[in-house]
Structure formats: structure tokens, C-alpha cells
Short mmCIF file of C-alpha atoms in Angstrom, two decimals:
data_model
loop_
_atom_site.label_atom_id
_atom_site.label_comp_id
_atom_site.label_asym_id
_atom_site.label_seq_id
_atom_site.Cartn_x
_atom_site.Cartn_y
_atom_site.Cartn_z
CA MET Y 739 -22.02 13.26 -3.07
CA LYS Y 740 -20.40 13.80 0.33
CA ALA Y 741 -19.00 10.60 1.77
CA HIS Y 742 -20.47 9.21 4.98
CA ASP Y 743 -17.93 8.64 7.75
CA GLY Y 744 -19.72 5.59 9.17
CA MET Y 745 -21.38 2.31 8.29
CA TYR Y 746 -25.05 1.85 7.43
CA ILE Y 747 -26.16 -0.71 10.01
CA ASP Y 748 -29.65 -1.47 11.32
CA GLY Y 749 -31.19 1.48 9.51
CA ALA Y 750 -28.75 4.19 10.61
CA TRP Y 751 -25.29 5.55 9.87
CA ARG Y 752 -23.06 4.46 12.75
CA PRO Y 753 -19.42 5.18 13.59
CA ALA Y 754 -16.92 2.56 12.43
CA ALA Y 755 -15.22 0.37 14.99
CA GLY Y 756 -11.76 1.55 13.90
CA ARG Y 757 -10.19 4.78 12.74
CA ASP Y 758 -8.59 3.67 9.47
CA THR Y 759 -10.00 5.11 6.26
CA ILE Y 760 -9.82 4.43 2.53
CA GLU Y 761 -9.20 7.27 0.09
CA VAL Y 762 -11.38 7.43 -3.00
CA VAL Y 763 -9.39 8.59 -6.04
CA ASN Y 764 -10.70 9.96 -9.32
CA PRO Y 765 -8.88 7.90 -11.98
CA VAL Y 766 -9.08 10.73 -14.53
CA ASP Y 767 -6.97 13.25 -12.60
CA GLU Y 768 -5.66 11.09 -9.73
CA GLN Y 769 -7.15 13.45 -7.14
CA VAL Y 770 -8.66 12.29 -3.84
CA ILE Y 771 -12.40 12.98 -3.88
CA GLY Y 772 -13.35 11.51 -0.52
CA GLU Y 773 -12.66 8.88 2.08
CA VAL Y 774 -14.71 6.17 3.76
CA PRO Y 775 -14.16 3.99 6.83
CA ALA Y 776 -12.03 0.87 6.47
CA GLY Y 777 -14.31 -1.64 8.14
CA THR Y 778 -13.07 -4.35 10.48
CA ALA Y 779 -14.41 -7.71 11.61
CA LEU Y 780 -16.21 -5.83 14.41
CA ASP Y 781 -18.14 -3.74 11.88
CA VAL Y 782 -19.01 -6.86 9.90
CA ASP Y 783 -20.19 -8.64 13.03
CA ALA Y 784 -22.45 -5.72 13.99
CA ALA Y 785 -23.94 -5.67 10.48
CA VAL Y 786 -24.50 -9.43 10.41
CA ARG Y 787 -26.14 -9.35 13.83
CA ALA Y 788 -28.49 -6.62 12.61
CA ALA Y 789 -29.31 -8.65 9.49
CA ARG Y 790 -29.91 -11.79 11.56
CA ALA Y 791 -32.25 -9.95 13.92
CA ALA Y 792 -34.22 -8.47 11.01
CA PHE Y 793 -34.48 -11.73 9.08
CA PRO Y 794 -37.54 -13.36 10.71
CA GLY Y 795 -39.69 -10.27 10.22
CA TRP Y 796 -38.60 -9.64 6.64
CA ALA Y 797 -38.92 -13.32 5.68
CA ALA Y 798 -42.49 -13.30 7.02
CA THR Y 799 -43.39 -10.14 5.09
CA ALA Y 800 -45.85 -10.79 2.29
CA PRO Y 801 -44.26 -10.92 -1.18
CA ALA Y 802 -46.52 -8.05 -2.23
CA GLU Y 803 -44.99 -5.82 0.45
CA ARG Y 804 -41.46 -6.82 -0.51
CA ALA Y 805 -42.40 -5.99 -4.11
CA ALA Y 806 -43.65 -2.59 -3.00
CA ARG Y 807 -40.35 -1.77 -1.28
CA LEU Y 808 -38.41 -2.82 -4.38
CA ALA Y 809 -40.68 -0.71 -6.59
CA ALA Y 810 -40.01 2.24 -4.28
CA LEU Y 811 -36.26 1.54 -4.51
CA ARG Y 812 -36.52 1.50 -8.31
CA ASP Y 813 -38.26 4.87 -8.22
CA VAL Y 814 -35.66 6.41 -5.91
CA LEU Y 815 -32.82 5.16 -8.12
CA ALA Y 816 -34.58 6.59 -11.17
CA ALA Y 817 -35.11 9.95 -9.45
CA ARG Y 818 -31.43 10.13 -8.42
CA LYS Y 819 -30.12 8.92 -11.77
CA ASP Y 820 -28.07 12.04 -12.49
CA GLU Y 821 -26.43 11.98 -9.06
CA ILE Y 822 -25.65 8.29 -9.45
CA ALA Y 823 -24.07 8.85 -12.87
CA GLU Y 824 -21.95 11.72 -11.61
CA THR Y 825 -20.78 9.66 -8.63
CA VAL Y 826 -19.82 6.66 -10.77
CA THR Y 827 -17.98 8.93 -13.20
CA ALA Y 828 -16.08 10.55 -10.34
CA GLU Y 829 -14.85 7.32 -8.72
CA LEU Y 830 -14.67 4.95 -11.72
CA GLY Y 831 -13.76 7.39 -14.49
CA ALA Y 832 -16.42 6.29 -16.97
CA PRO Y 833 -17.55 8.98 -19.43
CA LEU Y 834 -20.68 10.69 -18.10
CA ALA Y 835 -22.90 9.66 -21.01
CA PHE Y 836 -21.98 6.00 -20.45
CA SER Y 837 -22.58 6.35 -16.71
CA GLN Y 838 -26.01 7.84 -17.34
CA ALA Y 839 -27.08 5.16 -19.83
CA VAL Y 840 -25.49 2.07 -18.28
CA HIS Y 841 -24.20 2.58 -14.76
CA ALA Y 842 -27.30 4.50 -13.64
CA GLY Y 843 -29.86 3.27 -16.18
CA VAL Y 844 -29.50 -0.52 -16.06
CA PRO Y 845 -29.89 -0.83 -12.24
CA VAL Y 846 -33.30 0.86 -12.52
CA LEU Y 847 -34.40 -1.83 -14.97
CA VAL Y 848 -33.06 -4.62 -12.79
CA ALA Y 849 -34.64 -3.27 -9.60
CA GLY Y 850 -37.94 -2.95 -11.44
CA SER Y 851 -37.71 -6.51 -12.73
CA TYR Y 852 -37.39 -7.83 -9.19
CA ALA Y 853 -40.28 -5.71 -7.96
CA GLU Y 854 -42.40 -7.51 -10.55
CA LEU Y 855 -40.93 -10.94 -9.78
CA ALA Y 856 -41.47 -10.57 -6.05
CA ALA Y 857 -45.16 -10.02 -6.73
CA THR Y 858 -45.61 -12.86 -9.24
CA TYR Y 859 -43.07 -15.58 -8.33
CA ALA Y 860 -44.49 -18.99 -7.36
CA PHE Y 861 -43.19 -19.27 -3.81
CA GLU Y 862 -45.61 -22.18 -3.27
CA GLU Y 863 -46.76 -24.98 -5.57
CA LYS Y 864 -48.54 -28.33 -5.46
CA VAL Y 865 -46.61 -31.40 -6.62
CA GLY Y 866 -48.76 -34.51 -6.33
CA ASN Y 867 -49.58 -34.98 -2.66
CA SER Y 868 -46.93 -32.43 -1.61
CA THR Y 869 -46.88 -28.69 -1.16
CA VAL Y 870 -43.49 -27.26 -2.08
CA TYR Y 871 -42.38 -23.96 -0.59
CA GLN Y 872 -39.56 -21.68 -1.71
CA GLU Y 873 -38.17 -20.01 1.40
CA PRO Y 874 -35.42 -17.40 1.87
CA VAL Y 875 -31.93 -18.74 2.54
CA GLY Y 876 -31.27 -16.29 5.39
CA VAL Y 877 -28.54 -13.69 5.79
CA VAL Y 878 -26.66 -12.91 2.56
CA GLY Y 879 -23.12 -11.59 2.43
CA ALA Y 880 -22.81 -9.67 -0.85
CA ILE Y 881 -19.31 -8.75 -2.04
CA THR Y 882 -19.32 -6.61 -5.17
CA PRO Y 883 -16.70 -5.33 -7.65
CA TRP Y 884 -15.86 -1.86 -8.90
CA ASN Y 885 -16.39 -2.22 -12.64
CA TYR Y 886 -20.20 -1.85 -12.58
CA PRO Y 887 -20.59 -0.63 -9.01
CA LEU Y 888 -24.34 -0.03 -8.81
CA HIS Y 889 -25.46 -2.72 -11.25
CA GLN Y 890 -23.58 -5.42 -9.34
CA ILE Y 891 -25.08 -4.23 -6.05
CA VAL Y 892 -28.63 -4.23 -7.39
CA ALA Y 893 -28.14 -7.60 -9.14
CA LYS Y 894 -27.44 -9.14 -5.71
CA VAL Y 895 -29.44 -7.07 -3.23
CA ALA Y 896 -32.70 -6.83 -5.20
CA PRO Y 897 -33.23 -10.60 -5.64
CA ALA Y 898 -32.11 -11.25 -2.07
CA LEU Y 899 -34.71 -8.80 -0.75
CA ALA Y 900 -37.34 -10.17 -3.13
CA ALA Y 901 -36.69 -13.66 -1.75
CA GLY Y 902 -37.07 -12.48 1.85
CA CYS Y 903 -33.37 -12.52 2.75
CA THR Y 904 -31.53 -9.83 4.64
CA VAL Y 905 -28.20 -8.50 3.36
CA VAL Y 906 -24.79 -7.23 4.42
CA LEU Y 907 -23.00 -5.55 1.51
CA LYS Y 908 -19.22 -5.13 1.26
CA PRO Y 909 -18.59 -3.05 -1.89
CA ALA Y 910 -15.30 -2.64 -3.72
CA GLU Y 911 -12.95 -0.22 -2.01
CA ASP Y 912 -12.45 1.75 -5.27
CA THR Y 913 -16.13 2.66 -5.64
CA PRO Y 914 -17.66 2.93 -2.15
CA LEU Y 915 -19.41 6.26 -2.74
CA THR Y 916 -21.88 4.63 -5.13
CA ALA Y 917 -22.60 2.00 -2.47
CA GLN Y 918 -23.26 4.69 0.13
CA LEU Y 919 -25.63 6.39 -2.28
CA PHE Y 920 -27.44 3.06 -2.69
CA ALA Y 921 -27.79 2.76 1.10
CA GLU Y 922 -29.41 6.19 1.13
CA ALA Y 923 -31.82 5.01 -1.57
CA VAL Y 924 -32.71 1.88 0.43
CA ALA Y 925 -33.57 4.03 3.45
CA GLU Y 926 -35.61 6.43 1.31
CA ALA Y 927 -37.52 3.48 -0.17
CA GLY Y 928 -38.69 2.45 3.28
CA VAL Y 929 -36.86 -0.87 3.57
CA PRO Y 930 -37.02 -1.82 7.28
CA ALA Y 931 -34.00 -1.37 9.54
CA GLY Y 932 -31.55 -4.24 9.47
CA VAL Y 933 -32.81 -5.70 6.20
CA PHE Y 934 -29.95 -4.03 4.31
CA ASN Y 935 -26.61 -3.15 5.86
CA LEU Y 936 -23.42 -1.65 4.40
CA VAL Y 937 -19.83 -2.10 5.55
CA THR Y 938 -17.09 -0.44 3.52
CA GLY Y 939 -13.57 -1.82 3.74
CA LEU Y 940 -10.78 -3.85 2.17
CA GLY Y 941 -11.38 -7.29 0.75
CA PRO Y 942 -8.78 -9.16 2.84
CA VAL Y 943 -10.24 -7.64 6.03
CA ALA Y 944 -13.95 -6.82 5.76
CA GLY Y 945 -14.61 -9.11 2.80
CA GLN Y 946 -12.95 -12.07 4.42
CA ALA Y 947 -14.71 -11.45 7.73
CA LEU Y 948 -18.05 -11.41 5.92
CA ALA Y 949 -17.34 -14.61 3.97
CA GLU Y 950 -16.22 -16.40 7.13
CA HIS Y 951 -18.95 -15.16 9.47
CA PRO Y 952 -20.88 -18.14 10.90
CA ASP Y 953 -24.22 -16.29 10.75
CA VAL Y 954 -23.97 -15.61 7.00
CA ASP Y 955 -25.95 -18.28 5.16
CA LEU Y 956 -24.95 -17.46 1.57
CA VAL Y 957 -22.04 -15.52 0.09
CA SER Y 958 -22.66 -13.86 -3.28
CA PHE Y 959 -19.40 -12.69 -4.83
CA THR Y 960 -18.46 -11.10 -8.13
CA GLY Y 961 -14.78 -10.70 -8.93
CA SER Y 962 -11.67 -12.60 -9.89
CA THR Y 963 -11.55 -16.37 -10.16
CA ALA Y 964 -8.64 -16.47 -7.71
CA VAL Y 965 -10.64 -14.76 -4.95
CA GLY Y 966 -13.71 -16.80 -5.87
CA ARG Y 967 -11.76 -19.99 -5.23
CA ARG Y 968 -10.83 -18.79 -1.75
CA ILE Y 969 -14.41 -17.83 -0.94
CA GLY Y 970 -15.64 -21.16 -2.27
CA ALA Y 971 -13.14 -23.03 -0.10
CA THR Y 972 -14.14 -21.01 2.97
CA ALA Y 973 -17.83 -21.57 2.33
CA GLY Y 974 -17.28 -25.26 1.62
CA ALA Y 975 -15.64 -25.79 4.99
CA ALA Y 976 -18.75 -24.37 6.65
CA VAL Y 977 -21.18 -26.06 4.21
CA LYS Y 978 -22.35 -22.59 3.24
CA ARG Y 979 -23.97 -21.74 -0.08
CA VAL Y 980 -22.19 -19.53 -2.59
CA ALA Y 981 -23.03 -17.70 -5.80
CA LEU Y 982 -19.85 -16.85 -7.68
CA GLU Y 983 -19.69 -14.71 -10.83
CA LEU Y 984 -16.04 -14.80 -11.82
CA GLY Y 985 -13.69 -14.16 -14.74
CA GLY Y 986 -14.12 -14.52 -18.46
CA LYS Y 987 -12.23 -14.73 -21.74
CA SER Y 988 -15.17 -14.67 -24.07
CA ALA Y 989 -15.00 -15.53 -27.75
CA ASN Y 990 -16.61 -13.48 -30.52
CA VAL Y 991 -16.95 -16.09 -33.27
CA ILE Y 992 -17.48 -14.66 -36.74
CA LEU Y 993 -18.59 -17.48 -39.05
CA PRO Y 994 -17.79 -17.29 -42.79
CA SER Y 995 -21.35 -16.30 -43.74
CA ALA Y 996 -21.50 -13.34 -41.32
CA ASP Y 997 -21.58 -9.66 -42.14
CA LEU Y 998 -17.89 -9.18 -41.34
CA ALA Y 999 -17.85 -5.39 -41.08
CA LYS Y 1000 -20.78 -5.32 -38.65
CA ALA Y 1001 -19.44 -8.19 -36.56
CA VAL Y 1002 -15.99 -6.63 -36.26
CA ASN Y 1003 -17.23 -3.13 -35.46
CA VAL Y 1004 -19.69 -4.33 -32.82
CA GLY Y 1005 -17.02 -6.63 -31.43
CA VAL Y 1006 -14.50 -3.82 -31.02
CA ALA Y 1007 -17.14 -1.63 -29.38
CA ASN Y 1008 -17.93 -4.44 -26.95
CA VAL Y 1009 -14.30 -4.75 -25.86
CA MET Y 1010 -13.77 -1.00 -25.49
CA SER Y 1011 -16.97 -0.45 -23.52
CA ASN Y 1012 -16.30 0.57 -19.89
CA SER Y 1013 -12.60 0.77 -20.82
CA GLY Y 1014 -12.52 -2.99 -21.24
CA GLN Y 1015 -13.44 -3.54 -17.59
CA THR Y 1016 -16.23 -6.02 -18.27
CA CYS Y 1017 -16.00 -9.68 -17.30
CA SER Y 1018 -18.20 -10.73 -20.23
CA ALA Y 1019 -16.29 -8.71 -22.87
CA TRP Y 1020 -15.62 -10.54 -26.15
CA THR Y 1021 -11.85 -10.18 -25.88
CA ARG Y 1022 -11.06 -12.97 -28.38
CA MET Y 1023 -12.25 -12.35 -31.94
CA LEU Y 1024 -12.22 -15.55 -34.03
CA VAL Y 1025 -12.15 -14.97 -37.78
CA PRO Y 1026 -11.99 -17.40 -40.75
CA ALA Y 1027 -8.47 -17.54 -42.21
CA GLU Y 1028 -9.62 -16.44 -45.66
CA ARG Y 1029 -10.98 -13.16 -44.25
CA TYR Y 1030 -8.42 -12.60 -41.53
CA ASP Y 1031 -6.50 -9.69 -43.06
CA GLU Y 1032 -9.73 -7.84 -43.82
CA ALA Y 1033 -10.95 -8.31 -40.24
CA VAL Y 1034 -7.66 -7.05 -38.79
CA GLU Y 1035 -7.82 -3.92 -40.94
CA LEU Y 1036 -11.42 -3.25 -39.90
CA ALA Y 1037 -10.64 -3.79 -36.21
CA ALA Y 1038 -7.61 -1.51 -36.24
CA ALA Y 1039 -9.63 1.26 -37.88
CA ALA Y 1040 -12.49 0.81 -35.40
CA ALA Y 1041 -10.17 0.86 -32.38
CA ALA Y 1042 -8.55 4.09 -33.56
CA LYS Y 1043 -11.88 5.86 -33.14
CA TYR Y 1044 -11.90 5.11 -29.39
CA GLY Y 1045 -8.67 6.90 -28.57
CA ASP Y 1046 -10.36 9.84 -26.84
CA ARG Y 1047 -13.77 8.25 -26.24
CA ILE Y 1048 -13.03 5.82 -23.42
CA GLY Y 1049 -12.20 6.61 -19.84
CA PRO Y 1050 -9.29 5.40 -17.74
CA VAL Y 1051 -9.09 2.09 -15.93
CA VAL Y 1052 -9.92 2.23 -12.26
CA ASN Y 1053 -6.52 2.67 -10.58
CA ALA Y 1054 -2.76 2.68 -11.09
CA LYS Y 1055 -2.43 -1.02 -10.24
CA GLN Y 1056 -4.97 -1.96 -12.89
CA ARG Y 1057 -3.31 0.33 -15.45
CA ASP Y 1058 0.06 -1.28 -14.84
CA ARG Y 1059 -1.49 -4.76 -14.98
CA VAL Y 1060 -3.09 -4.10 -18.38
CA ARG Y 1061 0.12 -2.58 -19.76
CA GLY Y 1062 1.99 -5.63 -18.53
CA TYR Y 1063 -0.31 -7.88 -20.56
CA ILE Y 1064 0.21 -5.73 -23.64
CA GLU Y 1065 3.97 -6.02 -23.22
CA LYS Y 1066 3.59 -9.78 -22.74
CA GLY Y 1067 1.64 -10.03 -25.98
CA VAL Y 1068 4.40 -8.28 -27.90
CA ALA Y 1069 7.06 -10.43 -26.26
CA GLU Y 1070 5.21 -13.64 -27.20
CA GLY Y 1071 5.02 -12.63 -30.87
CA ALA Y 1072 1.60 -11.05 -31.31
CA ARG Y 1073 1.45 -8.08 -33.70
CA LEU Y 1074 0.20 -4.71 -32.49
CA VAL Y 1075 -2.13 -3.10 -35.03
CA ALA Y 1076 -3.60 -0.47 -32.69
CA GLY Y 1077 -2.57 0.99 -29.35
CA GLY Y 1078 0.25 -0.36 -27.24
CA PRO Y 1079 1.64 -0.14 -23.70
CA GLU Y 1080 2.50 3.57 -23.80
CA SER Y 1081 0.13 5.83 -21.88
CA PRO Y 1082 -1.96 8.11 -24.14
CA ARG Y 1083 -2.02 10.85 -21.47
CA GLU Y 1084 0.36 12.27 -18.91
CA GLN Y 1085 -2.21 12.21 -16.11
CA GLY Y 1086 -4.79 9.63 -15.17
CA TYR Y 1087 -4.90 5.85 -15.39
CA PHE Y 1088 -5.43 5.66 -19.13
CA VAL Y 1089 -4.62 2.74 -21.43
CA SER Y 1090 -4.64 3.00 -25.21
CA PRO Y 1091 -7.33 1.02 -27.04
CA THR Y 1092 -5.25 -1.93 -28.20
CA VAL Y 1093 -5.70 -4.58 -30.89
CA PHE Y 1094 -3.41 -7.57 -31.45
CA ALA Y 1095 -3.22 -9.62 -34.66
CA ASP Y 1096 -1.38 -12.91 -35.24
CA VAL Y 1097 -2.50 -14.14 -31.83
CA THR Y 1098 -2.28 -17.89 -31.29
CA GLU Y 1099 -4.55 -19.73 -28.91
CA ARG Y 1100 -1.89 -20.57 -26.30
CA MET Y 1101 -0.54 -17.04 -25.93
CA THR Y 1102 -1.08 -15.44 -22.53
CA ILE Y 1103 -3.26 -12.69 -23.97
CA ALA Y 1104 -5.53 -15.36 -25.48
CA GLN Y 1105 -5.88 -17.31 -22.24
CA GLU Y 1106 -5.93 -14.88 -19.31
CA GLU Y 1107 -8.42 -12.18 -18.43
CA ILE Y 1108 -6.81 -8.77 -18.98
CA PHE Y 1109 -9.68 -6.52 -17.89
CA GLY Y 1110 -8.71 -3.61 -20.06
CA PRO Y 1111 -9.31 -2.30 -23.62
CA VAL Y 1112 -7.32 -5.07 -25.32
CA LEU Y 1113 -8.60 -7.25 -28.19
CA SER Y 1114 -6.91 -10.38 -29.55
CA ILE Y 1115 -7.76 -11.53 -33.09
CA LEU Y 1116 -7.29 -15.23 -33.83
CA ARG Y 1117 -7.72 -17.06 -37.13
CA TYR Y 1118 -9.40 -20.44 -37.59
CA GLU Y 1119 -9.44 -22.90 -40.49
CA ASP Y 1120 -13.01 -24.27 -40.28
CA THR Y 1121 -15.96 -24.24 -37.88
CA GLU Y 1122 -14.69 -27.22 -35.88
CA ASP Y 1123 -11.39 -25.41 -35.42
CA ALA Y 1124 -13.30 -22.29 -34.33
CA LEU Y 1125 -15.27 -24.33 -31.78
CA ARG Y 1126 -12.11 -25.91 -30.37
CA ILE Y 1127 -10.42 -22.51 -29.97
CA ALA Y 1128 -13.52 -20.85 -28.52
CA ASN Y 1129 -13.86 -23.58 -25.88
CA GLY Y 1130 -10.11 -23.72 -25.25
CA THR Y 1131 -9.85 -21.67 -22.04
CA VAL Y 1132 -10.70 -22.34 -18.38
CA TYR Y 1133 -13.49 -19.76 -18.66
CA GLY Y 1134 -17.04 -19.93 -19.99
CA LEU Y 1135 -18.89 -16.76 -19.10
CA ALA Y 1136 -20.18 -15.19 -22.30
CA GLY Y 1137 -19.61 -14.89 -26.02
CA ALA Y 1138 -21.05 -14.01 -29.40
CA VAL Y 1139 -21.71 -15.78 -32.68
CA TRP Y 1140 -22.32 -14.12 -36.05
CA ALA Y 1141 -23.67 -15.83 -39.15
CA GLY Y 1142 -25.74 -15.04 -42.23
CA GLU Y 1143 -28.58 -17.22 -40.97
CA GLU Y 1144 -29.69 -17.08 -37.36
CA SER Y 1145 -30.19 -20.85 -37.28
CA GLU Y 1146 -26.53 -21.38 -38.18
CA ALA Y 1147 -25.39 -19.10 -35.37
CA VAL Y 1148 -27.72 -20.80 -32.87
CA ALA Y 1149 -26.46 -24.27 -33.81
CA PHE Y 1150 -22.88 -23.16 -33.20
CA ALA Y 1151 -23.73 -21.31 -29.99
CA ARG Y 1152 -25.38 -24.41 -28.52
CA ARG Y 1153 -21.97 -26.15 -28.69
CA LEU Y 1154 -20.11 -23.40 -26.85
CA ASP Y 1155 -19.14 -24.08 -23.23
CA THR Y 1156 -20.40 -20.75 -21.98
CA GLY Y 1157 -23.31 -19.39 -20.00
CA GLN Y 1158 -24.55 -16.59 -22.26
CA VAL Y 1159 -24.16 -16.03 -26.01
CA ASP Y 1160 -25.31 -13.07 -28.11
CA ILE Y 1161 -26.56 -14.03 -31.57
CA ASN Y 1162 -25.83 -11.51 -34.33
CA GLY Y 1163 -25.58 -8.69 -31.81
CA GLY Y 1164 -28.47 -9.67 -29.53
CA ARG Y 1165 -29.60 -7.01 -27.05
CA PHE Y 1166 -29.14 -7.04 -23.27
CA ASN Y 1167 -32.04 -8.69 -21.46
CA PRO Y 1168 -32.35 -7.95 -17.71
CA LEU Y 1169 -34.55 -11.03 -17.26
CA ALA Y 1170 -32.14 -13.50 -18.86
CA PRO Y 1171 -29.89 -15.51 -16.50
CA PHE Y 1172 -26.26 -14.43 -16.44
CA GLY Y 1173 -23.42 -16.62 -15.20
CA GLY Y 1174 -20.71 -18.96 -16.32
CA TYR Y 1175 -19.54 -22.46 -17.04
CA LYS Y 1176 -16.22 -23.89 -15.82
CA GLN Y 1177 -14.09 -21.45 -13.82
CA SER Y 1178 -16.36 -18.52 -14.65
CA GLY Y 1179 -18.50 -19.25 -11.65
CA VAL Y 1180 -21.33 -20.99 -9.85
CA GLY Y 1181 -24.95 -19.89 -10.03
CA ARG Y 1182 -26.82 -17.25 -12.01
CA GLU Y 1183 -27.83 -13.61 -11.67
CA LEU Y 1184 -30.79 -11.65 -13.07
CA GLY Y 1185 -34.37 -12.70 -13.64
CA ALA Y 1186 -36.11 -15.65 -12.03
CA HIS Y 1187 -32.92 -17.72 -12.10
CA GLY Y 1188 -31.18 -15.00 -10.10
CA LEU Y 1189 -34.01 -14.98 -7.56
CA SER Y 1190 -33.79 -18.75 -7.10
CA GLU Y 1191 -30.18 -18.42 -5.87
CA TYR Y 1192 -31.54 -16.86 -2.67
CA LEU Y 1193 -34.21 -19.49 -2.02
CA GLN Y 1194 -34.21 -22.95 -0.47
CA THR Y 1195 -36.84 -25.62 -0.98
CA LYS Y 1196 -39.12 -27.26 1.59
CA SER Y 1197 -41.74 -29.90 0.80
CA LEU Y 1198 -44.68 -31.01 2.96
CA GLN Y 1199 -46.33 -34.35 2.19
CA PHE Y 1200 -50.04 -34.92 2.82
#
């Protein structure tokens, strides 16, 4: 798609307040494919004012009408699926087949789920002699990451609109073209002017201005824990609500009774998916000591198959960051059994699919989020040891448990300090709440729990 040279504010593309721009680079060949405006606090203020002005009308709109606009948005996204996939591939570098299935396909499901929820959600209920109303929070500042550019936008904007909120979106500077395409889809779906607004720009400028704006009632942010802390502190000073989906270091716990080959192969695929740029990736594989060598051999063989099947990471900074973690793992005594820090290609921001064995729980690569195609395999002595290791990080976003009997896996999963756990390879569910424990965040996305983040409660007593 051709990049817009303005901001989408109050239902129209408008010139940016400043002249600075951001280049969009294809991470496969390092070529500039477009540029977008670098928004300022003035752009953010104009967008917030438009959202504030549109809020009373949208909040008063019947849920059935809000559902109809979301259903129309779902249909537009479905009709433009090929264009979306090509755009994501161009600015993120994901293989086209993956972009079509995941980056373009999943947002259609999520948008559709909120069209249904908007029409059926209990915005009003009787509790004894009280009537309890669920009302929209107000103006939402949505700040989204680059790793799943459209999914993360839809996961915030769709429930906000379903709730009756208005939105100002600040997308990641690496993937703004997908966000502009989404703004086009919103307009095509007939969402009223001012209900959705888009400001492209850098996080420390446009993102910070949005988080600090006094007329923003809730900030929904997905990204690093470090930035999430700053947004939380800013919002706390203003007594402003936040929804924070942050980092992860998820454990893939393979219990002794599990089908080891299946668990290892699915686990490696999970880590390599989207070039490892997934906050919920199972980047720590926990294996019983008596089967450790077998698991390492299986994982190394599985990783070798991904050498030419995964795309690059998003930019040069991220590539260098991931390589730095690989070098750190070697320096701390972990054993490379696949991949390594050397680039597999002369051009592009590629990182070799990497697997470490002999990883101990206190090593850096076992504690910090790498956000690249890097797997650490740890051994445990018994299930209590596995539980201690699995819960032994500051994160608690996701994870997996494998066992011969589902009941055994469920019993173990209930003791994990994490927000979402896949049992024996459980499938993605767009209606299930997603979010973390501990430093992995505050609040939930997707489904009815995601909708409730954008609502506040009022009770009338009779």
C-alpha cells in the first residue's frame, strides 16, 4: 500500500503538525519502502480532542449499532486480507503464508468476536434492589507493538469500540503501514468520525504525549515491561486506568509421562514462530533429567529445519540485541546445539534458529526476554523442581504443560504463576482471556474479559 502522509483524525487524513518523518524499512532486504509522519504532542492533542468530542455520541449509540459497525469492520478486514498480509510481510518480514494465516487471519476472528459480544453483552443487570450498569470508560489511548501489528490493534480497538469508548491509536514506528491500512478499514466500515483516530510517531514523543494527556481516561499498552512501568507510573500519578500486556519468559513443562517427541517438536515450532518475536513464546523448555539428552537431540534436529523457513527480526537493533543474548549464553556456559550468533545471510536482519542445552535457571538467557528465535532447555529432577523453575522468573504471561493424562497436566498447570497455559498443545481461542501475572502485566485482552477492561461500573439503588 502507498503510505499516507498525514494523520487520521476526526474521520479524515490531515497534515501532521511537524515535518519530520519515519522511514519504513523492509527487514528482508533493508530497503526503505515508505515513510510516515513523526507525530508530535500537537498531533496527539488534536486526535484526543476529536475522540473526546465524539465520545458522548458513540457512548450513547445502541450496542446493536456498535456491533453492526464492528461486523462491517470484520468484513472489510476479511475482504482486504491479501493486502494486509502483503503489507505485514513488507514491513515486518514475516513469510507471506504466515502473514496470511496469522497476521491477517486472526484479527478477522477477533473483530468478529467483538461484533458478537457487543450485541449480547450484559451492559445492565439487576442485583437485589439495584440496577448495575456497565458504562464506557471514555477516551482510550492505545499504544501497540510491531510483532503482531494488526492483531494487537484489533485486540485493543475492537473491545474499546464495543464498550462505547473512543480511541486514539499510536502504533509501533516499525509497522505503521498496517495501522494506516486499519484506519482505512475503519472508515470503510462506517465508524463515525472521531471515534477512531490514528497518530503515527515515536514512542518517546507521540506515545508519551498520549499516555500523559489529561483527556485520556485509559491507556492500553502492549510492549516491554520497562516501558510498561513508566506508563503505569505516569497513569498512577493521574489516577488513570491502565491495561498493560508486557513481557514473558514462558515455560514449556514436559512431564515424565508426556509424549516427548510431540512436546519437543511443538515447543520448538512455538519458539520459532514469527521469528521468535512473540511475548508468549515458550522460550524455556523444562525436561526431566532422565530424558534430557533425548530432548536436546530432538530439539536440535527440529530447529535445523527452520533455517530457511523463518523471516528476519524486525530491525538491526533487534537483530543485534538477540545476537548479544546468544553470545551471553555462550559466555555463561550454556551449550549451543543449534544456531549461534553468526548471521545466516549477508543481507537482512536474520538470526539463526538457536537452541541452548545445559542451561541453568539463573543464566541470563533463562531469566530475560530475548524476543528472537532462541530456545533454552533446562533439566529438572522431579515435578516440584519443575514447578519451582517454571515459576522462578519475574514474568508470568503464558506457558505449556504436557503429560500422558490431561488431568495430570491440568493439576500442574493450576500451580503455575501464569495467566494462560496450553495443555498438551491446546489450540488458540480468541474468546479466552490473555494476560499475565507478576511483571507480565495488568488486565486481560480478548473475549468478554477484554471487553470489561474498557468498562466502568455504576449502580443505582431503588
